[in-house]
């Protein structure tokens, strides 16, 4: 078969499932992959199991052969690694920890089994709290299988199906399903046993050989041990921090950063009652210290050390290392303690060269160990034991520096505003020096968009705290402080230039601009996906609705002494979401309907009264006095209804004009 479909059958590799390929190779392979798939699919004469190995003999695996034959055609030979992937149900090799499970085949644990084919038309994603059948519990497997390696294979099967079920539970919660009733299996999914079973798996030096890539090196700890990591970042209850949260959370999941992440959300009680962004990130709530409870000083930056301290004192933390970020950051790749050699007593951080106070009398005033003052900040990787000792000092030193107004000047602090705004940064450096915590300072972690990267360095984090530009385009986060990017459908930042339009011949400038564009595109992609998750109306549907509203006849408005025929809703259409227009139209319709209902009711009453009046006129039994009396009553009621009618008409006209 290979001789039929490729000129280089000797290059045909029996591979698939997981592929890692250079982009240039993929560009060469992709059209050949497609054409060879079509070619093999049409070769019905060779669909037989004895020729293809396809147990169905239906040409179903033509695409797999299309890949192998296409790769042979363009001369690609694969590095084949048997240790990366496993089918649940298979027994893993001794000493090998697969990092990928491919549940394409049926697998079983005892009398329990799972086949994805049985759920081809299953609506399980949309059926609240319905899960795949629960597998046996680990303790049952312990009794079921005595061979350690086979038992490990059964544990992998449990991990696979339970990870699927955990994903379904999280999805159901995200679409508003009620909390599922308690069950033994749900309790297991929240247990420490399941947490250990599903902890992240990483390649070790032994099974990587010479195939280590830059990314793999970024997630492997020397010696094959993997301390647990937890990432935290501090925010406040405001639209400004909400869009930053959306960007950071999006990049966190893309980057492959190990461990969990927590947002430390500092809010006043009043702000928290109005706040709507609870679902943007896993959150620990912290009382706001923006307005200091003792001094009354307004300094929101103090919330960072205060929030970290509050989190440490109120949450049971099982991670060994804590990564502390700022909200205005975008992760590009993992930041791990084993890669940057962080350890107990030796945190890792990034250089903040402008903290000149470490070198002058400011450090001598505020720390007993000025020689230990490191000019660092931004990204912090610290052992949990060090952080527990340090957090309170961080807060106290921040308060101390903030209160030292005599040394706010730029020549002491390096703060260009001379306003004490970077007191929290000095609080960190002086607090660390009090404990003689000396940092490993890495220039390979962080970059400000707009800065030229260090030669040969691929930064892990964008910190877009400063304005940056590419040509005539620029972005400054401060300009978006009061814009609700998260709750206004399809809002996004101005798009940066396309990288293909960059014309500089200077490689450093080109790389700088490409990184700036990448940062902005990541933020905009994060917002787009957020709006999709919020079920915002499709932009095309929104345009149609807006057109319908604009076609309504304009109502007259009076501006000063001049009358202008400007449609009120249309004048604000570009600034308000489509839901506003729909609500306005409904309100207008309800007012009109109410007006007609009142008029109809009055007409019925009027007819009824007229009929009664006629009957009284024809009746000979009534005296003239009674006729006069009834006539007076009829006039009184008539006038009353007319007055009531005028009031309703007046109200209706006012509502229509409004």
mmCIF file with all atom_site columns, C-alpha atoms in Angstrom, residues 364-550:
data_model
loop_
_atom_site.group_PDB
_atom_site.id
_atom_site.type_symbol
_atom_site.label_atom_id
_atom_site.label_alt_id
_atom_site.label_comp_id
_atom_site.label_asym_id
_atom_site.label_entity_id
_atom_site.label_seq_id
_atom_site.pdbx_PDB_ins_code
_atom_site.Cartn_x
_atom_site.Cartn_y
_atom_site.Cartn_z
_atom_site.occupancy
_atom_site.B_iso_or_equiv
_atom_site.pdbx_formal_charge
_atom_site.auth_seq_id
_atom_site.auth_comp_id
_atom_site.auth_asym_id
_atom_site.auth_atom_id
_atom_site.pdbx_PDB_model_num
ATOM 1   C CA . UNK A 1 364 ? 18.537  53.002 55.744 1.00 0.00 ? 364 UNK A CA 1
ATOM 2   C CA . UNK A 1 365 ? 15.465  54.582 57.339 1.00 0.00 ? 365 UNK A CA 1
ATOM 3   C CA . UNK A 1 366 ? 13.039  51.727 56.689 1.00 0.00 ? 366 UNK A CA 1
ATOM 4   C CA . UNK A 1 367 ? 15.046  48.518 57.071 1.00 0.00 ? 367 UNK A CA 1
ATOM 5   C CA . UNK A 1 368 ? 17.750  47.213 59.369 1.00 0.00 ? 368 UNK A CA 1
ATOM 6   C CA . UNK A 1 369 ? 19.348  45.433 56.397 1.00 0.00 ? 369 UNK A CA 1
ATOM 7   C CA . UNK A 1 370 ? 19.591  47.955 53.545 1.00 0.00 ? 370 UNK A CA 1
ATOM 8   C CA . UNK A 1 371 ? 22.312  45.824 51.949 1.00 0.00 ? 371 UNK A CA 1
ATOM 9   C CA . UNK A 1 372 ? 19.673  43.080 51.437 1.00 0.00 ? 372 UNK A CA 1
ATOM 10  C CA . UNK A 1 373 ? 17.249  45.372 49.578 1.00 0.00 ? 373 UNK A CA 1
ATOM 11  C CA . UNK A 1 374 ? 16.541  43.961 46.094 1.00 0.00 ? 374 UNK A CA 1
ATOM 12  C CA . UNK A 1 375 ? 15.044  46.206 43.406 1.00 0.00 ? 375 UNK A CA 1
ATOM 13  C CA . UNK A 1 376 ? 12.417  43.713 42.285 1.00 0.00 ? 376 UNK A CA 1
ATOM 14  C CA . UNK A 1 377 ? 8.666   43.347 41.758 1.00 0.00 ? 377 UNK A CA 1
ATOM 15  C CA . UNK A 1 378 ? 5.995   42.465 39.217 1.00 0.00 ? 378 UNK A CA 1
ATOM 16  C CA . UNK A 1 379 ? 6.221   38.670 39.228 1.00 0.00 ? 379 UNK A CA 1
ATOM 17  C CA . UNK A 1 380 ? 7.047   36.925 42.502 1.00 0.00 ? 380 UNK A CA 1
ATOM 18  C CA . UNK A 1 381 ? 7.662   33.200 43.055 1.00 0.00 ? 381 UNK A CA 1
ATOM 19  C CA . UNK A 1 382 ? 7.983   32.455 46.772 1.00 0.00 ? 382 UNK A CA 1
ATOM 20  C CA . UNK A 1 383 ? 7.861   29.420 49.040 1.00 0.00 ? 383 UNK A CA 1
ATOM 21  C CA . UNK A 1 384 ? 4.704   29.367 51.159 1.00 0.00 ? 384 UNK A CA 1
ATOM 22  C CA . UNK A 1 385 ? 6.699   29.280 54.416 1.00 0.00 ? 385 UNK A CA 1
ATOM 23  C CA . UNK A 1 386 ? 8.581   32.451 53.431 1.00 0.00 ? 386 UNK A CA 1
ATOM 24  C CA . UNK A 1 387 ? 5.360   34.150 52.370 1.00 0.00 ? 387 UNK A CA 1
ATOM 25  C CA . UNK A 1 388 ? 3.683   33.408 55.710 1.00 0.00 ? 388 UNK A CA 1
ATOM 26  C CA . UNK A 1 389 ? 6.566   35.108 57.564 1.00 0.00 ? 389 UNK A CA 1
ATOM 27  C CA . UNK A 1 390 ? 6.824   37.945 55.074 1.00 0.00 ? 390 UNK A CA 1
ATOM 28  C CA . UNK A 1 391 ? 3.238   39.022 54.263 1.00 0.00 ? 391 UNK A CA 1
ATOM 29  C CA . UNK A 1 392 ? 2.605   41.004 57.463 1.00 0.00 ? 392 UNK A CA 1
ATOM 30  C CA . UNK A 1 393 ? 5.946   42.830 57.073 1.00 0.00 ? 393 UNK A CA 1
ATOM 31  C CA . UNK A 1 394 ? 5.038   43.637 53.465 1.00 0.00 ? 394 UNK A CA 1
ATOM 32  C CA . UNK A 1 395 ? 1.852   45.327 54.663 1.00 0.00 ? 395 UNK A CA 1
ATOM 33  C CA . UNK A 1 396 ? 3.492   47.143 57.595 1.00 0.00 ? 396 UNK A CA 1
ATOM 34  C CA . UNK A 1 397 ? 6.413   48.435 55.528 1.00 0.00 ? 397 UNK A CA 1
ATOM 35  C CA . UNK A 1 398 ? 3.967   49.661 52.874 1.00 0.00 ? 398 UNK A CA 1
ATOM 36  C CA . UNK A 1 399 ? 2.102   51.659 55.541 1.00 0.00 ? 399 UNK A CA 1
ATOM 37  C CA . UNK A 1 400 ? 5.415   52.945 56.926 1.00 0.00 ? 400 UNK A CA 1
ATOM 38  C CA . UNK A 1 401 ? 6.762   54.159 53.566 1.00 0.00 ? 401 UNK A CA 1
ATOM 39  C CA . UNK A 1 402 ? 3.384   55.629 52.627 1.00 0.00 ? 402 UNK A CA 1
ATOM 40  C CA . UNK A 1 403 ? 3.361   57.646 55.863 1.00 0.00 ? 403 UNK A CA 1
ATOM 41  C CA . UNK A 1 404 ? 6.897   58.971 55.216 1.00 0.00 ? 404 UNK A CA 1
ATOM 42  C CA . UNK A 1 405 ? 5.788   61.963 53.132 1.00 0.00 ? 405 UNK A CA 1
ATOM 43  C CA . UNK A 1 406 ? 9.121   63.659 53.743 1.00 0.00 ? 406 UNK A CA 1
ATOM 44  C CA . UNK A 1 407 ? 10.718  61.188 51.330 1.00 0.00 ? 407 UNK A CA 1
ATOM 45  C CA . UNK A 1 408 ? 8.130   61.139 48.510 1.00 0.00 ? 408 UNK A CA 1
ATOM 46  C CA . UNK A 1 409 ? 10.445  63.134 46.234 1.00 0.00 ? 409 UNK A CA 1
ATOM 47  C CA . UNK A 1 410 ? 11.622  61.589 42.968 1.00 0.00 ? 410 UNK A CA 1
ATOM 48  C CA . UNK A 1 411 ? 15.295  61.840 43.984 1.00 0.00 ? 411 UNK A CA 1
ATOM 49  C CA . UNK A 1 412 ? 14.573  59.518 46.955 1.00 0.00 ? 412 UNK A CA 1
ATOM 50  C CA . UNK A 1 413 ? 12.065  57.076 45.444 1.00 0.00 ? 413 UNK A CA 1
ATOM 51  C CA . UNK A 1 414 ? 12.403  57.254 41.666 1.00 0.00 ? 414 UNK A CA 1
ATOM 52  C CA . UNK A 1 415 ? 8.621   57.872 41.559 1.00 0.00 ? 415 UNK A CA 1
ATOM 53  C CA . UNK A 1 416 ? 8.185   60.306 38.662 1.00 0.00 ? 416 UNK A CA 1
ATOM 54  C CA . UNK A 1 417 ? 5.023   61.691 40.278 1.00 0.00 ? 417 UNK A CA 1
ATOM 55  C CA . UNK A 1 418 ? 6.620   62.164 43.709 1.00 0.00 ? 418 UNK A CA 1
ATOM 56  C CA . UNK A 1 419 ? 3.312   61.172 45.264 1.00 0.00 ? 419 UNK A CA 1
ATOM 57  C CA . UNK A 1 420 ? 4.172   58.042 47.221 1.00 0.00 ? 420 UNK A CA 1
ATOM 58  C CA . UNK A 1 421 ? 2.328   55.931 44.669 1.00 0.00 ? 421 UNK A CA 1
ATOM 59  C CA . UNK A 1 422 ? 5.000   53.191 44.617 1.00 0.00 ? 422 UNK A CA 1
ATOM 60  C CA . UNK A 1 423 ? 5.079   52.852 48.428 1.00 0.00 ? 423 UNK A CA 1
ATOM 61  C CA . UNK A 1 424 ? 3.737   49.274 48.087 1.00 0.00 ? 424 UNK A CA 1
ATOM 62  C CA . UNK A 1 425 ? 6.730   48.315 45.912 1.00 0.00 ? 425 UNK A CA 1
ATOM 63  C CA . UNK A 1 426 ? 9.125   49.640 48.541 1.00 0.00 ? 426 UNK A CA 1
ATOM 64  C CA . UNK A 1 427 ? 7.022   47.903 51.189 1.00 0.00 ? 427 UNK A CA 1
ATOM 65  C CA . UNK A 1 428 ? 7.770   44.645 49.393 1.00 0.00 ? 428 UNK A CA 1
ATOM 66  C CA . UNK A 1 429 ? 11.531  45.235 49.030 1.00 0.00 ? 429 UNK A CA 1
ATOM 67  C CA . UNK A 1 430 ? 12.015  46.556 52.570 1.00 0.00 ? 430 UNK A CA 1
ATOM 68  C CA . UNK A 1 431 ? 9.873   43.789 54.076 1.00 0.00 ? 431 UNK A CA 1
ATOM 69  C CA . UNK A 1 432 ? 11.915  41.130 52.273 1.00 0.00 ? 432 UNK A CA 1
ATOM 70  C CA . UNK A 1 433 ? 15.195  42.710 53.361 1.00 0.00 ? 433 UNK A CA 1
ATOM 71  C CA . UNK A 1 434 ? 14.019  42.659 56.995 1.00 0.00 ? 434 UNK A CA 1
ATOM 72  C CA . UNK A 1 435 ? 13.920  38.847 56.695 1.00 0.00 ? 435 UNK A CA 1
ATOM 73  C CA . UNK A 1 436 ? 17.115  38.735 54.596 1.00 0.00 ? 436 UNK A CA 1
ATOM 74  C CA . UNK A 1 437 ? 15.184  37.196 51.720 1.00 0.00 ? 437 UNK A CA 1
ATOM 75  C CA . UNK A 1 438 ? 17.561  37.615 48.779 1.00 0.00 ? 438 UNK A CA 1
ATOM 76  C CA . UNK A 1 439 ? 15.957  37.205 45.364 1.00 0.00 ? 439 UNK A CA 1
ATOM 77  C CA . UNK A 1 440 ? 17.038  35.416 42.241 1.00 0.00 ? 440 UNK A CA 1
ATOM 78  C CA . UNK A 1 441 ? 16.481  38.253 39.769 1.00 0.00 ? 441 UNK A CA 1
ATOM 79  C CA . UNK A 1 442 ? 15.458  36.987 36.328 1.00 0.00 ? 442 UNK A CA 1
ATOM 80  C CA . UNK A 1 443 ? 15.282  39.113 33.200 1.00 0.00 ? 443 UNK A CA 1
ATOM 81  C CA . UNK A 1 444 ? 13.722  36.230 31.265 1.00 0.00 ? 444 UNK A CA 1
ATOM 82  C CA . UNK A 1 445 ? 10.267  36.366 32.846 1.00 0.00 ? 445 UNK A CA 1
ATOM 83  C CA . UNK A 1 446 ? 8.673   39.773 32.263 1.00 0.00 ? 446 UNK A CA 1
ATOM 84  C CA . UNK A 1 447 ? 8.594   42.467 29.599 1.00 0.00 ? 447 UNK A CA 1
ATOM 85  C CA . UNK A 1 448 ? 6.679   45.705 29.253 1.00 0.00 ? 448 UNK A CA 1
ATOM 86  C CA . UNK A 1 449 ? 5.117   45.888 25.758 1.00 0.00 ? 449 UNK A CA 1
ATOM 87  C CA . UNK A 1 450 ? 6.953   48.640 23.917 1.00 0.00 ? 450 UNK A CA 1
ATOM 88  C CA . UNK A 1 451 ? 10.332  47.636 25.374 1.00 0.00 ? 451 UNK A CA 1
ATOM 89  C CA . UNK A 1 452 ? 12.946  45.843 23.291 1.00 0.00 ? 452 UNK A CA 1
ATOM 90  C CA . UNK A 1 453 ? 13.407  42.302 24.637 1.00 0.00 ? 453 UNK A CA 1
ATOM 91  C CA . UNK A 1 454 ? 16.752  41.007 25.828 1.00 0.00 ? 454 UNK A CA 1
ATOM 92  C CA . UNK A 1 455 ? 18.683  39.172 23.068 1.00 0.00 ? 455 UNK A CA 1
ATOM 93  C CA . UNK A 1 456 ? 17.752  35.493 22.970 1.00 0.00 ? 456 UNK A CA 1
ATOM 94  C CA . UNK A 1 457 ? 15.016  35.897 25.614 1.00 0.00 ? 457 UNK A CA 1
ATOM 95  C CA . UNK A 1 458 ? 11.420  34.829 25.028 1.00 0.00 ? 458 UNK A CA 1
ATOM 96  C CA . UNK A 1 459 ? 9.551   36.567 27.890 1.00 0.00 ? 459 UNK A CA 1
ATOM 97  C CA . UNK A 1 460 ? 6.889   34.661 29.792 1.00 0.00 ? 460 UNK A CA 1
ATOM 98  C CA . UNK A 1 461 ? 4.723   37.613 30.879 1.00 0.00 ? 461 UNK A CA 1
ATOM 99  C CA . UNK A 1 462 ? 3.502   40.879 29.367 1.00 0.00 ? 462 UNK A CA 1
ATOM 100 C CA . UNK A 1 463 ? 3.018   43.671 31.921 1.00 0.00 ? 463 UNK A CA 1
ATOM 101 C CA . UNK A 1 464 ? 1.022   46.354 30.104 1.00 0.00 ? 464 UNK A CA 1
ATOM 102 C CA . UNK A 1 465 ? 1.217   48.878 32.956 1.00 0.00 ? 465 UNK A CA 1
ATOM 103 C CA . UNK A 1 466 ? 2.686   51.597 30.723 1.00 0.00 ? 466 UNK A CA 1
ATOM 104 C CA . UNK A 1 467 ? 1.549   53.125 27.435 1.00 0.00 ? 467 UNK A CA 1
ATOM 105 C CA . UNK A 1 468 ? 2.984   51.426 24.352 1.00 0.00 ? 468 UNK A CA 1
ATOM 106 C CA . UNK A 1 469 ? 2.650   52.005 20.626 1.00 0.00 ? 469 UNK A CA 1
ATOM 107 C CA . UNK A 1 470 ? 3.209   50.489 17.200 1.00 0.00 ? 470 UNK A CA 1
ATOM 108 C CA . UNK A 1 471 ? 3.465   53.164 14.540 1.00 0.00 ? 471 UNK A CA 1
ATOM 109 C CA . UNK A 1 472 ? 0.470   55.509 14.885 1.00 0.00 ? 472 UNK A CA 1
ATOM 110 C CA . UNK A 1 473 ? -1.417  53.021 17.058 1.00 0.00 ? 473 UNK A CA 1
ATOM 111 C CA . UNK A 1 474 ? -1.059  53.150 20.834 1.00 0.00 ? 474 UNK A CA 1
ATOM 112 C CA . UNK A 1 475 ? -2.618  51.731 23.977 1.00 0.00 ? 475 UNK A CA 1
ATOM 113 C CA . UNK A 1 476 ? -2.685  53.074 27.526 1.00 0.00 ? 476 UNK A CA 1
ATOM 114 C CA . UNK A 1 477 ? -4.713  51.081 30.056 1.00 0.00 ? 477 UNK A CA 1
ATOM 115 C CA . UNK A 1 478 ? -5.411  54.271 32.051 1.00 0.00 ? 478 UNK A CA 1
ATOM 116 C CA . UNK A 1 479 ? -7.609  55.539 29.188 1.00 0.00 ? 479 UNK A CA 1
ATOM 117 C CA . UNK A 1 480 ? -9.982  52.615 29.789 1.00 0.00 ? 480 UNK A CA 1
ATOM 118 C CA . UNK A 1 481 ? -10.419 53.095 33.523 1.00 0.00 ? 481 UNK A CA 1
ATOM 119 C CA . UNK A 1 482 ? -14.145 53.916 33.327 1.00 0.00 ? 482 UNK A CA 1
ATOM 120 C CA . UNK A 1 483 ? -15.202 51.835 30.325 1.00 0.00 ? 483 UNK A CA 1
ATOM 121 C CA . UNK A 1 484 ? -17.269 48.711 31.052 1.00 0.00 ? 484 UNK A CA 1
ATOM 122 C CA . UNK A 1 485 ? -15.558 46.395 28.574 1.00 0.00 ? 485 UNK A CA 1
ATOM 123 C CA . UNK A 1 486 ? -16.908 43.254 30.247 1.00 0.00 ? 486 UNK A CA 1
ATOM 124 C CA . UNK A 1 487 ? -20.656 43.936 30.438 1.00 0.00 ? 487 UNK A CA 1
ATOM 125 C CA . UNK A 1 488 ? -21.088 45.806 27.149 1.00 0.00 ? 488 UNK A CA 1
ATOM 126 C CA . UNK A 1 489 ? -21.448 43.247 24.385 1.00 0.00 ? 489 UNK A CA 1
ATOM 127 C CA . UNK A 1 490 ? -18.682 42.999 21.770 1.00 0.00 ? 490 UNK A CA 1
ATOM 128 C CA . UNK A 1 491 ? -16.654 45.932 23.055 1.00 0.00 ? 491 UNK A CA 1
ATOM 129 C CA . UNK A 1 492 ? -12.962 45.570 22.351 1.00 0.00 ? 492 UNK A CA 1
ATOM 130 C CA . UNK A 1 493 ? -9.849  47.685 22.256 1.00 0.00 ? 493 UNK A CA 1
ATOM 131 C CA . UNK A 1 494 ? -8.691  49.303 19.001 1.00 0.00 ? 494 UNK A CA 1
ATOM 132 C CA . UNK A 1 495 ? -6.996  46.636 16.922 1.00 0.00 ? 495 UNK A CA 1
ATOM 133 C CA . UNK A 1 496 ? -3.214  46.995 16.572 1.00 0.00 ? 496 UNK A CA 1
ATOM 134 C CA . UNK A 1 497 ? -1.602  46.897 13.122 1.00 0.00 ? 497 UNK A CA 1
ATOM 135 C CA . UNK A 1 498 ? -1.251  43.594 11.302 1.00 0.00 ? 498 UNK A CA 1
ATOM 136 C CA . UNK A 1 499 ? 2.280   42.192 11.793 1.00 0.00 ? 499 UNK A CA 1
ATOM 137 C CA . UNK A 1 500 ? 2.595   41.814 8.006  1.00 0.00 ? 500 UNK A CA 1
ATOM 138 C CA . UNK A 1 501 ? 2.445   45.613 7.655  1.00 0.00 ? 501 UNK A CA 1
ATOM 139 C CA . UNK A 1 502 ? 5.541   46.220 9.805  1.00 0.00 ? 502 UNK A CA 1
ATOM 140 C CA . UNK A 1 503 ? 8.281   47.688 7.667  1.00 0.00 ? 503 UNK A CA 1
ATOM 141 C CA . UNK A 1 504 ? 11.221  48.266 10.011 1.00 0.00 ? 504 UNK A CA 1
ATOM 142 C CA . UNK A 1 505 ? 14.493  46.655 8.937  1.00 0.00 ? 505 UNK A CA 1
ATOM 143 C CA . UNK A 1 506 ? 15.751  46.659 12.531 1.00 0.00 ? 506 UNK A CA 1
ATOM 144 C CA . UNK A 1 507 ? 15.201  43.178 13.994 1.00 0.00 ? 507 UNK A CA 1
ATOM 145 C CA . UNK A 1 508 ? 14.969  44.509 17.571 1.00 0.00 ? 508 UNK A CA 1
ATOM 146 C CA . UNK A 1 509 ? 12.253  46.995 16.610 1.00 0.00 ? 509 UNK A CA 1
ATOM 147 C CA . UNK A 1 510 ? 10.368  44.318 14.659 1.00 0.00 ? 510 UNK A CA 1
ATOM 148 C CA . UNK A 1 511 ? 10.435  41.922 17.597 1.00 0.00 ? 511 UNK A CA 1
ATOM 149 C CA . UNK A 1 512 ? 9.370   44.654 20.007 1.00 0.00 ? 512 UNK A CA 1
ATOM 150 C CA . UNK A 1 513 ? 6.380   45.584 17.807 1.00 0.00 ? 513 UNK A CA 1
ATOM 151 C CA . UNK A 1 514 ? 5.359   41.964 17.252 1.00 0.00 ? 514 UNK A CA 1
ATOM 152 C CA . UNK A 1 515 ? 5.280   41.384 20.996 1.00 0.00 ? 515 UNK A CA 1
ATOM 153 C CA . UNK A 1 516 ? 3.180   44.535 21.499 1.00 0.00 ? 516 UNK A CA 1
ATOM 154 C CA . UNK A 1 517 ? 0.723   43.326 18.843 1.00 0.00 ? 517 UNK A CA 1
ATOM 155 C CA . UNK A 1 518 ? 0.570   39.875 20.456 1.00 0.00 ? 518 UNK A CA 1
ATOM 156 C CA . UNK A 1 519 ? -0.277  41.403 23.837 1.00 0.00 ? 519 UNK A CA 1
ATOM 157 C CA . UNK A 1 520 ? -3.135  43.478 22.421 1.00 0.00 ? 520 UNK A CA 1
ATOM 158 C CA . UNK A 1 521 ? -4.529  40.650 20.314 1.00 0.00 ? 521 UNK A CA 1
ATOM 159 C CA . UNK A 1 522 ? -4.577  38.348 23.344 1.00 0.00 ? 522 UNK A CA 1
ATOM 160 C CA . UNK A 1 523 ? -6.578  40.932 25.305 1.00 0.00 ? 523 UNK A CA 1
ATOM 161 C CA . UNK A 1 524 ? -9.080  41.365 22.473 1.00 0.00 ? 524 UNK A CA 1
ATOM 162 C CA . UNK A 1 525 ? -9.421  37.606 21.973 1.00 0.00 ? 525 UNK A CA 1
ATOM 163 C CA . UNK A 1 526 ? -10.089 37.234 25.695 1.00 0.00 ? 526 UNK A CA 1
ATOM 164 C CA . UNK A 1 527 ? -12.879 39.824 25.495 1.00 0.00 ? 527 UNK A CA 1
ATOM 165 C CA . UNK A 1 528 ? -14.382 38.205 22.381 1.00 0.00 ? 528 UNK A CA 1
ATOM 166 C CA . UNK A 1 529 ? -14.524 34.782 24.033 1.00 0.00 ? 529 UNK A CA 1
ATOM 167 C CA . UNK A 1 530 ? -15.955 36.339 27.200 1.00 0.00 ? 530 UNK A CA 1
ATOM 168 C CA . UNK A 1 531 ? -18.809 37.936 25.223 1.00 0.00 ? 531 UNK A CA 1
ATOM 169 C CA . UNK A 1 532 ? -19.465 34.641 23.440 1.00 0.00 ? 532 UNK A CA 1
ATOM 170 C CA . UNK A 1 533 ? -19.741 32.874 26.807 1.00 0.00 ? 533 UNK A CA 1
ATOM 171 C CA . UNK A 1 534 ? -22.167 35.574 27.970 1.00 0.00 ? 534 UNK A CA 1
ATOM 172 C CA . UNK A 1 535 ? -24.405 34.741 24.966 1.00 0.00 ? 535 UNK A CA 1
ATOM 173 C CA . UNK A 1 536 ? -24.166 38.245 23.548 1.00 0.00 ? 536 UNK A CA 1
ATOM 174 C CA . UNK A 1 537 ? -26.214 38.721 20.409 1.00 0.00 ? 537 UNK A CA 1
ATOM 175 C CA . UNK A 1 538 ? -24.303 38.005 17.229 1.00 0.00 ? 538 UNK A CA 1
ATOM 176 C CA . UNK A 1 539 ? -23.056 41.337 15.822 1.00 0.00 ? 539 UNK A CA 1
ATOM 177 C CA . UNK A 1 540 ? -24.978 40.745 12.558 1.00 0.00 ? 540 UNK A CA 1
ATOM 178 C CA . UNK A 1 541 ? -28.217 40.171 14.512 1.00 0.00 ? 541 UNK A CA 1
ATOM 179 C CA . UNK A 1 542 ? -27.503 43.307 16.504 1.00 0.00 ? 542 UNK A CA 1
ATOM 180 C CA . UNK A 1 543 ? -27.107 45.310 13.285 1.00 0.00 ? 543 UNK A CA 1
ATOM 181 C CA . UNK A 1 544 ? -30.481 44.073 11.996 1.00 0.00 ? 544 UNK A CA 1
ATOM 182 C CA . UNK A 1 545 ? -32.222 45.031 15.246 1.00 0.00 ? 545 UNK A CA 1
ATOM 183 C CA . UNK A 1 546 ? -30.578 48.451 15.218 1.00 0.00 ? 546 UNK A CA 1
ATOM 184 C CA . UNK A 1 547 ? -31.749 49.017 11.640 1.00 0.00 ? 547 UNK A CA 1
ATOM 185 C CA . UNK A 1 548 ? -35.297 48.144 12.694 1.00 0.00 ? 548 UNK A CA 1
ATOM 186 C CA . UNK A 1 549 ? -35.166 50.677 15.509 1.00 0.00 ? 549 UNK A CA 1
ATOM 187 C CA . UNK A 1 550 ? -33.748 53.378 13.249 1.00 0.00 ? 550 UNK A CA 1
#
